[in-house]
């Protein structure tokens, strides 16, 4: 792969053209290209402060062994070409673990079904991660996980949790997924946690399951793992690919009709922009929460070859950002800064300052 050429003047020019903050454009590019450094991790969690906004620290997850990247890490200084554009405050290995906190301890992500052992979608980097997340199959084990997480909480108080997201692609059957969520609600209740449960999945599809979740698990949001709209048989594991693109809007509609919250996840960079626009418009009619849009990260040359033509350029993602704002901006929904570590939005959405920034 040839070295990627990107200069700060180009970033500034593109940011002006698409009317986005320069800092947002830099962070999107950082997600796209990763960082060249002396560290050899496939993926790492970084706290980054960018140039003119030194008071704000952003958490990103990027490869640190991207030798073709225009970004370089020298000690703690982050360089784009000859310019120092920010600092990296902290580096942690991005291991797959049983659970971790977000939003200052008000949200938690659980990986209860051995996420690191999933060998599914072609674009997913989980197989590159260290496996530190066991499979939790019983309510007792979930309770033990929550008890252990108390010690990691900033204030050792899990009752502060407002959102608990189950993030795993390893449930292959609808009944197993629903049973696990029912057990999780019981485990949360035993800890005095009334948080909404969110679940990233494409295996829960039936009206019976939706009714069961509404009765026994709610408050609940179904986050459909759409991921892409084209080449689904090529890019997705079988359990995801079986769900056809044309079926997704009706699935979300039925879930919403059953009283559940609805959203979806999508990887920007796998589909042409025209397909992105059509697919997001179709699904956007049936969501109650802002979808999770992630910048596609290629961790090797094979993964880079999965990008749609043009998606190796920063402008592709700024155009995608603009189109998504046009589609979803009038629905009263906005991205939350803590919900995604590879987003298209950081400090603004559709020209408006994001809450909490």
PDB file of N, CA and C in Angstrom, residues 52-137:
ATOM      1  N   UNK A  52      -6.460  23.440  18.824  1.00  0.00           N
ATOM      2  CA  UNK A  52      -7.064  24.657  19.348  1.00  0.00           C
ATOM      3  C   UNK A  52      -8.107  24.402  20.423  1.00  0.00           C
ATOM      4  N   UNK A  53      -8.366  23.133  20.748  1.00  0.00           N
ATOM      5  CA  UNK A  53      -9.320  22.831  21.813  1.00  0.00           C
ATOM      6  C   UNK A  53      -8.617  21.953  22.854  1.00  0.00           C
ATOM      7  N   UNK A  54      -7.571  22.492  23.509  1.00  0.00           N
ATOM      8  CA  UNK A  54      -6.781  21.665  24.422  1.00  0.00           C
ATOM      9  C   UNK A  54      -7.532  21.249  25.673  1.00  0.00           C
ATOM     10  N   UNK A  55      -8.680  21.876  25.951  1.00  0.00           N
ATOM     11  CA  UNK A  55      -9.428  21.537  27.163  1.00  0.00           C
ATOM     12  C   UNK A  55     -10.272  20.280  26.991  1.00  0.00           C
ATOM     13  N   UNK A  56     -10.465  19.820  25.749  1.00  0.00           N
ATOM     14  CA  UNK A  56     -11.312  18.662  25.467  1.00  0.00           C
ATOM     15  C   UNK A  56     -10.439  17.471  25.090  1.00  0.00           C
ATOM     16  N   UNK A  57     -10.664  16.359  25.773  1.00  0.00           N
ATOM     17  CA  UNK A  57      -9.946  15.129  25.460  1.00  0.00           C
ATOM     18  C   UNK A  57     -10.913  14.158  24.814  1.00  0.00           C
ATOM     19  N   UNK A  58     -10.524  13.626  23.650  1.00  0.00           N
ATOM     20  CA  UNK A  58     -11.363  12.682  22.921  1.00  0.00           C
ATOM     21  C   UNK A  58     -10.770  11.286  23.032  1.00  0.00           C
ATOM     22  N   UNK A  59     -11.624  10.298  23.231  1.00  0.00           N
ATOM     23  CA  UNK A  59     -11.173   8.911  23.254  1.00  0.00           C
ATOM     24  C   UNK A  59     -11.369   8.305  21.872  1.00  0.00           C
ATOM     25  N   UNK A  60     -10.307   7.783  21.302  1.00  0.00           N
ATOM     26  CA  UNK A  60     -10.367   7.136  19.991  1.00  0.00           C
ATOM     27  C   UNK A  60      -9.725   5.760  20.105  1.00  0.00           C
ATOM     28  N   UNK A  61     -10.129   4.862  19.217  1.00  0.00           N
ATOM     29  CA  UNK A  61      -9.541   3.532  19.140  1.00  0.00           C
ATOM     30  C   UNK A  61      -9.002   3.352  17.731  1.00  0.00           C
ATOM     31  N   UNK A  62      -7.684   3.309  17.592  1.00  0.00           N
ATOM     32  CA  UNK A  62      -7.054   3.253  16.281  1.00  0.00           C
ATOM     33  C   UNK A  62      -5.857   2.312  16.321  1.00  0.00           C
ATOM     34  N   UNK A  63      -5.441   1.796  15.160  1.00  0.00           N
ATOM     35  CA  UNK A  63      -4.190   1.043  15.111  1.00  0.00           C
ATOM     36  C   UNK A  63      -2.996   1.986  15.265  1.00  0.00           C
ATOM     37  N   UNK A  64      -2.001   1.549  16.000  1.00  0.00           N
ATOM     38  CA  UNK A  64      -0.777   2.336  16.173  1.00  0.00           C
ATOM     39  C   UNK A  64       0.365   1.820  15.299  1.00  0.00           C
ATOM     40  N   UNK A  65       0.084   0.815  14.477  1.00  0.00           N
ATOM     41  CA  UNK A  65       1.115   0.250  13.605  1.00  0.00           C
ATOM     42  C   UNK A  65       0.834   0.543  12.131  1.00  0.00           C
ATOM     43  N   UNK A  66       0.101   1.649  11.866  1.00  0.00           N
ATOM     44  CA  UNK A  66      -0.289   1.995  10.498  1.00  0.00           C
ATOM     45  C   UNK A  66       0.861   2.750   9.829  1.00  0.00           C
ATOM     46  N   UNK A  67       1.788   2.023   9.248  1.00  0.00           N
ATOM     47  CA  UNK A  67       3.016   2.637   8.744  1.00  0.00           C
ATOM     48  C   UNK A  67       2.754   3.585   7.580  1.00  0.00           C
ATOM     49  N   UNK A  68       1.631   3.398   6.857  1.00  0.00           N
ATOM     50  CA  UNK A  68       1.321   4.286   5.733  1.00  0.00           C
ATOM     51  C   UNK A  68       0.603   5.556   6.163  1.00  0.00           C
ATOM     52  N   UNK A  69       0.250   5.656   7.439  1.00  0.00           N
ATOM     53  CA  UNK A  69      -0.547   6.786   7.901  1.00  0.00           C
ATOM     54  C   UNK A  69       0.210   8.107   7.815  1.00  0.00           C
ATOM     55  N   UNK A  70      -0.495   9.203   7.499  1.00  0.00           N
ATOM     56  CA  UNK A  70       0.139  10.527   7.547  1.00  0.00           C
ATOM     57  C   UNK A  70       0.305  11.025   8.978  1.00  0.00           C
ATOM     58  N   UNK A  71      -0.339  10.364   9.941  1.00  0.00           N
ATOM     59  CA  UNK A  71      -0.216  10.758  11.345  1.00  0.00           C
ATOM     60  C   UNK A  71       0.930   9.983  11.997  1.00  0.00           C
ATOM     61  N   UNK A  72       1.740  10.711  12.761  1.00  0.00           N
ATOM     62  CA  UNK A  72       2.851  10.082  13.468  1.00  0.00           C
ATOM     63  C   UNK A  72       2.789  10.465  14.940  1.00  0.00           C
ATOM     64  N   UNK A  73       3.113   9.500  15.786  1.00  0.00           N
ATOM     65  CA  UNK A  73       3.179   9.751  17.216  1.00  0.00           C
ATOM     66  C   UNK A  73       4.644   9.758  17.634  1.00  0.00           C
ATOM     67  N   UNK A  74       5.090  10.903  18.136  1.00  0.00           N
ATOM     68  CA  UNK A  74       6.464  11.067  18.608  1.00  0.00           C
ATOM     69  C   UNK A  74       6.396  11.437  20.078  1.00  0.00           C
ATOM     70  N   UNK A  75       6.821  10.500  20.938  1.00  0.00           N
ATOM     71  CA  UNK A  75       6.595  10.638  22.383  1.00  0.00           C
ATOM     72  C   UNK A  75       5.088  10.788  22.604  1.00  0.00           C
ATOM     73  N   UNK A  76       4.650  11.942  23.104  1.00  0.00           N
ATOM     74  CA  UNK A  76       3.213  12.165  23.288  1.00  0.00           C
ATOM     75  C   UNK A  76       2.640  13.139  22.266  1.00  0.00           C
ATOM     76  N   UNK A  77       3.453  13.579  21.346  1.00  0.00           N
ATOM     77  CA  UNK A  77       3.003  14.569  20.363  1.00  0.00           C
ATOM     78  C   UNK A  77       2.482  13.886  19.112  1.00  0.00           C
ATOM     79  N   UNK A  78       1.326  14.359  18.639  1.00  0.00           N
ATOM     80  CA  UNK A  78       0.707  13.820  17.438  1.00  0.00           C
ATOM     81  C   UNK A  78       0.986  14.767  16.279  1.00  0.00           C
ATOM     82  N   UNK A  79       1.610  14.250  15.225  1.00  0.00           N
ATOM     83  CA  UNK A  79       2.014  15.055  14.081  1.00  0.00           C
ATOM     84  C   UNK A  79       1.219  14.670  12.840  1.00  0.00           C
ATOM     85  N   UNK A  80       0.872  15.674  12.042  1.00  0.00           N
ATOM     86  CA  UNK A  80       0.355  15.478  10.693  1.00  0.00           C
ATOM     87  C   UNK A  80       1.320  16.187   9.767  1.00  0.00           C
ATOM     88  N   UNK A  81       2.101  15.401   9.034  1.00  0.00           N
ATOM     89  CA  UNK A  81       3.191  16.002   8.280  1.00  0.00           C
ATOM     90  C   UNK A  81       4.170  16.643   9.258  1.00  0.00           C
ATOM     91  N   UNK A  82       4.647  17.847   8.954  1.00  0.00           N
ATOM     92  CA  UNK A  82       5.609  18.510   9.848  1.00  0.00           C
ATOM     93  C   UNK A  82       4.952  19.216  11.032  1.00  0.00           C
ATOM     94  N   UNK A  83       3.625  19.215  11.090  1.00  0.00           N
ATOM     95  CA  UNK A  83       2.910  20.001  12.098  1.00  0.00           C
ATOM     96  C   UNK A  83       2.504  19.131  13.293  1.00  0.00           C
ATOM     97  N   UNK A  84       2.759  19.627  14.497  1.00  0.00           N
ATOM     98  CA  UNK A  84       2.244  19.009  15.711  1.00  0.00           C
ATOM     99  C   UNK A  84       0.822  19.520  15.900  1.00  0.00           C
ATOM    100  N   UNK A  85      -0.148  18.621  15.828  1.00  0.00           N
ATOM    101  CA  UNK A  85      -1.553  19.039  15.852  1.00  0.00           C
ATOM    102  C   UNK A  85      -2.254  18.691  17.158  1.00  0.00           C
ATOM    103  N   UNK A  86      -1.569  17.974  18.054  1.00  0.00           N
ATOM    104  CA  UNK A  86      -2.203  17.605  19.308  1.00  0.00           C
ATOM    105  C   UNK A  86      -1.304  16.722  20.140  1.00  0.00           C
ATOM    106  N   UNK A  87      -1.854  16.247  21.239  1.00  0.00           N
ATOM    107  CA  UNK A  87      -1.113  15.379  22.143  1.00  0.00           C
ATOM    108  C   UNK A  87      -1.950  14.154  22.498  1.00  0.00           C
ATOM    109  N   UNK A  88      -1.261  13.059  22.742  1.00  0.00           N
ATOM    110  CA  UNK A  88      -1.893  11.833  23.209  1.00  0.00           C
ATOM    111  C   UNK A  88      -1.626  11.723  24.702  1.00  0.00           C
ATOM    112  N   UNK A  89      -2.717  11.742  25.493  1.00  0.00           N
ATOM    113  CA  UNK A  89      -2.581  11.759  26.942  1.00  0.00           C
ATOM    114  C   UNK A  89      -2.382  10.369  27.531  1.00  0.00           C
ATOM    115  N   UNK A  90      -2.970   9.370  26.867  1.00  0.00           N
ATOM    116  CA  UNK A  90      -2.932   8.023  27.438  1.00  0.00           C
ATOM    117  C   UNK A  90      -3.092   6.994  26.340  1.00  0.00           C
ATOM    118  N   UNK A  91      -2.421   5.849  26.501  1.00  0.00           N
ATOM    119  CA  UNK A  91      -2.525   4.738  25.560  1.00  0.00           C
ATOM    120  C   UNK A  91      -2.803   3.459  26.349  1.00  0.00           C
ATOM    121  N   UNK A  92      -3.869   2.765  25.979  1.00  0.00           N
ATOM    122  CA  UNK A  92      -4.198   1.468  26.582  1.00  0.00           C
ATOM    123  C   UNK A  92      -4.445   0.467  25.467  1.00  0.00           C
ATOM    124  N   UNK A  93      -4.010  -0.769  25.666  1.00  0.00           N
ATOM    125  CA  UNK A  93      -4.303  -1.832  24.703  1.00  0.00           C
ATOM    126  C   UNK A  93      -5.807  -2.041  24.646  1.00  0.00           C
ATOM    127  N   UNK A  94      -6.344  -2.221  23.438  1.00  0.00           N
ATOM    128  CA  UNK A  94      -7.784  -2.399  23.269  1.00  0.00           C
ATOM    129  C   UNK A  94      -8.123  -3.880  23.358  1.00  0.00           C
ATOM    130  N   UNK A  95      -8.068  -4.408  24.556  1.00  0.00           N
ATOM    131  CA  UNK A  95      -8.422  -5.805  24.763  1.00  0.00           C
ATOM    132  C   UNK A  95      -9.931  -5.963  24.857  1.00  0.00           C
ATOM    133  N   UNK A  96     -10.422  -7.109  24.419  1.00  0.00           N
ATOM    134  CA  UNK A  96     -11.831  -7.437  24.590  1.00  0.00           C
ATOM    135  C   UNK A  96     -12.018  -7.942  26.015  1.00  0.00           C
ATOM    136  N   UNK A  97     -12.773  -7.180  26.823  1.00  0.00           N
ATOM    137  CA  UNK A  97     -12.959  -7.508  28.222  1.00  0.00           C
ATOM    138  C   UNK A  97     -14.440  -7.704  28.505  1.00  0.00           C
ATOM    139  N   UNK A  98     -14.737  -8.175  29.706  1.00  0.00           N
ATOM    140  CA  UNK A  98     -16.113  -8.487  30.050  1.00  0.00           C
ATOM    141  C   UNK A  98     -17.018  -7.274  30.127  1.00  0.00           C
ATOM    142  N   UNK A  99     -16.464  -6.113  30.506  1.00  0.00           N
ATOM    143  CA  UNK A  99     -17.282  -4.916  30.594  1.00  0.00           C
ATOM    144  C   UNK A  99     -16.437  -3.694  30.882  1.00  0.00           C
ATOM    145  N   UNK A 100     -16.947  -2.524  30.517  1.00  0.00           N
ATOM    146  CA  UNK A 100     -16.250  -1.272  30.791  1.00  0.00           C
ATOM    147  C   UNK A 100     -17.275  -0.141  30.811  1.00  0.00           C
ATOM    148  N   UNK A 101     -16.848   1.005  31.356  1.00  0.00           N
ATOM    149  CA  UNK A 101     -17.744   2.147  31.536  1.00  0.00           C
ATOM    150  C   UNK A 101     -17.500   3.223  30.494  1.00  0.00           C
ATOM    151  N   UNK A 102     -18.567   3.976  30.216  1.00  0.00           N
ATOM    152  CA  UNK A 102     -18.510   5.134  29.335  1.00  0.00           C
ATOM    153  C   UNK A 102     -19.319   6.261  29.965  1.00  0.00           C
ATOM    154  N   UNK A 103     -19.288   7.423  29.350  1.00  0.00           N
ATOM    155  CA  UNK A 103     -20.082   8.571  29.792  1.00  0.00           C
ATOM    156  C   UNK A 103     -19.871   8.852  31.273  1.00  0.00           C
ATOM    157  N   UNK A 104     -18.603   8.827  31.697  1.00  0.00           N
ATOM    158  CA  UNK A 104     -18.285   9.157  33.072  1.00  0.00           C
ATOM    159  C   UNK A 104     -18.885   8.229  34.102  1.00  0.00           C
ATOM    160  N   UNK A 105     -19.154   6.986  33.718  1.00  0.00           N
ATOM    161  CA  UNK A 105     -19.720   6.014  34.635  1.00  0.00           C
ATOM    162  C   UNK A 105     -21.227   5.921  34.596  1.00  0.00           C
ATOM    163  N   UNK A 106     -21.860   6.681  33.701  1.00  0.00           N
ATOM    164  CA  UNK A 106     -23.325   6.629  33.584  1.00  0.00           C
ATOM    165  C   UNK A 106     -23.794   5.606  32.557  1.00  0.00           C
ATOM    166  N   UNK A 107     -22.867   5.032  31.812  1.00  0.00           N
ATOM    167  CA  UNK A 107     -23.190   4.003  30.828  1.00  0.00           C
ATOM    168  C   UNK A 107     -22.144   2.897  30.922  1.00  0.00           C
ATOM    169  N   UNK A 108     -22.552   1.689  30.587  1.00  0.00           N
ATOM    170  CA  UNK A 108     -21.630   0.552  30.597  1.00  0.00           C
ATOM    171  C   UNK A 108     -21.857  -0.291  29.360  1.00  0.00           C
ATOM    172  N   UNK A 109     -20.778  -0.875  28.869  1.00  0.00           N
ATOM    173  CA  UNK A 109     -20.847  -1.848  27.781  1.00  0.00           C
ATOM    174  C   UNK A 109     -20.430  -3.203  28.324  1.00  0.00           C
ATOM    175  N   UNK A 110     -21.239  -4.214  28.062  1.00  0.00           N
ATOM    176  CA  UNK A 110     -20.932  -5.574  28.478  1.00  0.00           C
ATOM    177  C   UNK A 110     -20.659  -6.430  27.250  1.00  0.00           C
ATOM    178  N   UNK A 111     -19.654  -7.286  27.347  1.00  0.00           N
ATOM    179  CA  UNK A 111     -19.346  -8.264  26.298  1.00  0.00           C
ATOM    180  C   UNK A 111     -19.500  -9.660  26.912  1.00  0.00           C
ATOM    181  N   UNK A 112     -20.743 -10.086  27.159  1.00  0.00           N
ATOM    182  CA  UNK A 112     -20.963 -11.281  27.964  1.00  0.00           C
ATOM    183  C   UNK A 112     -20.886 -12.597  27.216  1.00  0.00           C
ATOM    184  N   UNK A 113     -20.652 -12.565  25.927  1.00  0.00           N
ATOM    185  CA  UNK A 113     -20.732 -13.814  25.171  1.00  0.00           C
ATOM    186  C   UNK A 113     -19.481 -14.050  24.346  1.00  0.00           C
ATOM    187  N   UNK A 114     -18.312 -13.754  24.956  1.00  0.00           N
ATOM    188  CA  UNK A 114     -17.015 -14.044  24.329  1.00  0.00           C
ATOM    189  C   UNK A 114     -16.849 -13.362  22.986  1.00  0.00           C
ATOM    190  N   UNK A 115     -16.925 -12.034  22.996  1.00  0.00           N
ATOM    191  CA  UNK A 115     -16.823 -11.270  21.751  1.00  0.00           C
ATOM    192  C   UNK A 115     -15.529 -11.559  20.996  1.00  0.00           C
ATOM    193  N   UNK A 116     -14.428 -11.707  21.733  1.00  0.00           N
ATOM    194  CA  UNK A 116     -13.147 -11.890  21.061  1.00  0.00           C
ATOM    195  C   UNK A 116     -13.036 -13.233  20.354  1.00  0.00           C
ATOM    196  N   UNK A 117     -13.967 -14.169  20.666  1.00  0.00           N
ATOM    197  CA  UNK A 117     -13.926 -15.467  19.998  1.00  0.00           C
ATOM    198  C   UNK A 117     -14.780 -15.503  18.738  1.00  0.00           C
ATOM    199  N   UNK A 118     -15.450 -14.400  18.462  1.00  0.00           N
ATOM    200  CA  UNK A 118     -16.265 -14.329  17.259  1.00  0.00           C
ATOM    201  C   UNK A 118     -15.355 -14.295  16.034  1.00  0.00           C
ATOM    202  N   UNK A 119     -15.643 -15.091  15.051  1.00  0.00           N
ATOM    203  CA  UNK A 119     -14.830 -15.137  13.833  1.00  0.00           C
ATOM    204  C   UNK A 119     -15.734 -14.822  12.640  1.00  0.00           C
ATOM    205  N   UNK A 120     -16.463 -13.726  12.761  1.00  0.00           N
ATOM    206  CA  UNK A 120     -17.508 -13.449  11.812  1.00  0.00           C
ATOM    207  C   UNK A 120     -17.166 -12.532  10.673  1.00  0.00           C
ATOM    208  N   UNK A 121     -17.575 -11.269  10.764  1.00  0.00           N
ATOM    209  CA  UNK A 121     -17.588 -10.364   9.623  1.00  0.00           C
ATOM    210  C   UNK A 121     -16.188 -10.028   9.125  1.00  0.00           C
ATOM    211  N   UNK A 122     -16.065  -9.887   7.813  1.00  0.00           N
ATOM    212  CA  UNK A 122     -14.755  -9.700   7.198  1.00  0.00           C
ATOM    213  C   UNK A 122     -14.085  -8.409   7.619  1.00  0.00           C
ATOM    214  N   UNK A 123     -14.878  -7.384   7.966  1.00  0.00           N
ATOM    215  CA  UNK A 123     -14.318  -6.081   8.279  1.00  0.00           C
ATOM    216  C   UNK A 123     -14.026  -5.888   9.759  1.00  0.00           C
ATOM    217  N   UNK A 124     -14.360  -6.870  10.596  1.00  0.00           N
ATOM    218  CA  UNK A 124     -14.284  -6.697  12.046  1.00  0.00           C
ATOM    219  C   UNK A 124     -12.884  -7.002  12.559  1.00  0.00           C
ATOM    220  N   UNK A 125     -12.320  -6.133  13.400  1.00  0.00           N
ATOM    221  CA  UNK A 125     -10.968  -6.349  13.925  1.00  0.00           C
ATOM    222  C   UNK A 125     -10.920  -7.171  15.194  1.00  0.00           C
ATOM    223  N   UNK A 126     -12.035  -7.711  15.664  1.00  0.00           N
ATOM    224  CA  UNK A 126     -12.037  -8.411  16.952  1.00  0.00           C
ATOM    225  C   UNK A 126     -11.073  -9.584  16.986  1.00  0.00           C
ATOM    226  N   UNK A 127     -10.871 -10.227  15.847  1.00  0.00           N
ATOM    227  CA  UNK A 127      -9.955 -11.371  15.837  1.00  0.00           C
ATOM    228  C   UNK A 127      -8.513 -10.949  16.034  1.00  0.00           C
ATOM    229  N   UNK A 128      -8.229  -9.644  15.948  1.00  0.00           N
ATOM    230  CA  UNK A 128      -6.881  -9.145  16.178  1.00  0.00           C
ATOM    231  C   UNK A 128      -6.629  -8.837  17.647  1.00  0.00           C
ATOM    232  N   UNK A 129      -7.685  -8.868  18.467  1.00  0.00           N
ATOM    233  CA  UNK A 129      -7.574  -8.447  19.862  1.00  0.00           C
ATOM    234  C   UNK A 129      -7.171  -9.603  20.762  1.00  0.00           C
ATOM    235  N   UNK A 130      -6.595  -9.230  21.911  1.00  0.00           N
ATOM    236  CA  UNK A 130      -6.330 -10.215  22.949  1.00  0.00           C
ATOM    237  C   UNK A 130      -7.648 -10.688  23.540  1.00  0.00           C
ATOM    238  N   UNK A 131      -7.738 -11.988  23.818  1.00  0.00           N
ATOM    239  CA  UNK A 131      -8.985 -12.559  24.323  1.00  0.00           C
ATOM    240  C   UNK A 131      -8.980 -12.538  25.846  1.00  0.00           C
ATOM    241  N   UNK A 132      -9.725 -11.595  26.421  1.00  0.00           N
ATOM    242  CA  UNK A 132      -9.809 -11.486  27.875  1.00  0.00           C
ATOM    243  C   UNK A 132     -11.255 -11.494  28.335  1.00  0.00           C
ATOM    244  N   UNK A 133     -12.165 -11.873  27.457  1.00  0.00           N
ATOM    245  CA  UNK A 133     -13.591 -11.805  27.802  1.00  0.00           C
ATOM    246  C   UNK A 133     -14.196 -13.203  27.807  1.00  0.00           C
ATOM    247  N   UNK A 134     -14.540 -13.721  28.981  1.00  0.00           N
ATOM    248  CA  UNK A 134     -15.139 -15.055  29.050  1.00  0.00           C
ATOM    249  C   UNK A 134     -16.579 -15.052  28.582  1.00  0.00           C
ATOM    250  N   UNK A 135     -17.129 -16.226  28.408  1.00  0.00           N
ATOM    251  CA  UNK A 135     -18.525 -16.388  28.023  1.00  0.00           C
ATOM    252  C   UNK A 135     -19.376 -16.467  29.293  1.00  0.00           C
ATOM    253  N   UNK A 136     -20.344 -15.547  29.411  1.00  0.00           N
ATOM    254  CA  UNK A 136     -21.232 -15.540  30.567  1.00  0.00           C
ATOM    255  C   UNK A 136     -22.578 -16.110  30.129  1.00  0.00           C
ATOM    256  N   UNK A 137     -22.927 -17.247  30.664  1.00  0.00           N
ATOM    257  CA  UNK A 137     -24.134 -17.922  30.204  1.00  0.00           C
ATOM    258  C   UNK A 137     -25.209 -18.020  31.280  1.00  0.00           C
TER     259      UNK A 137
END
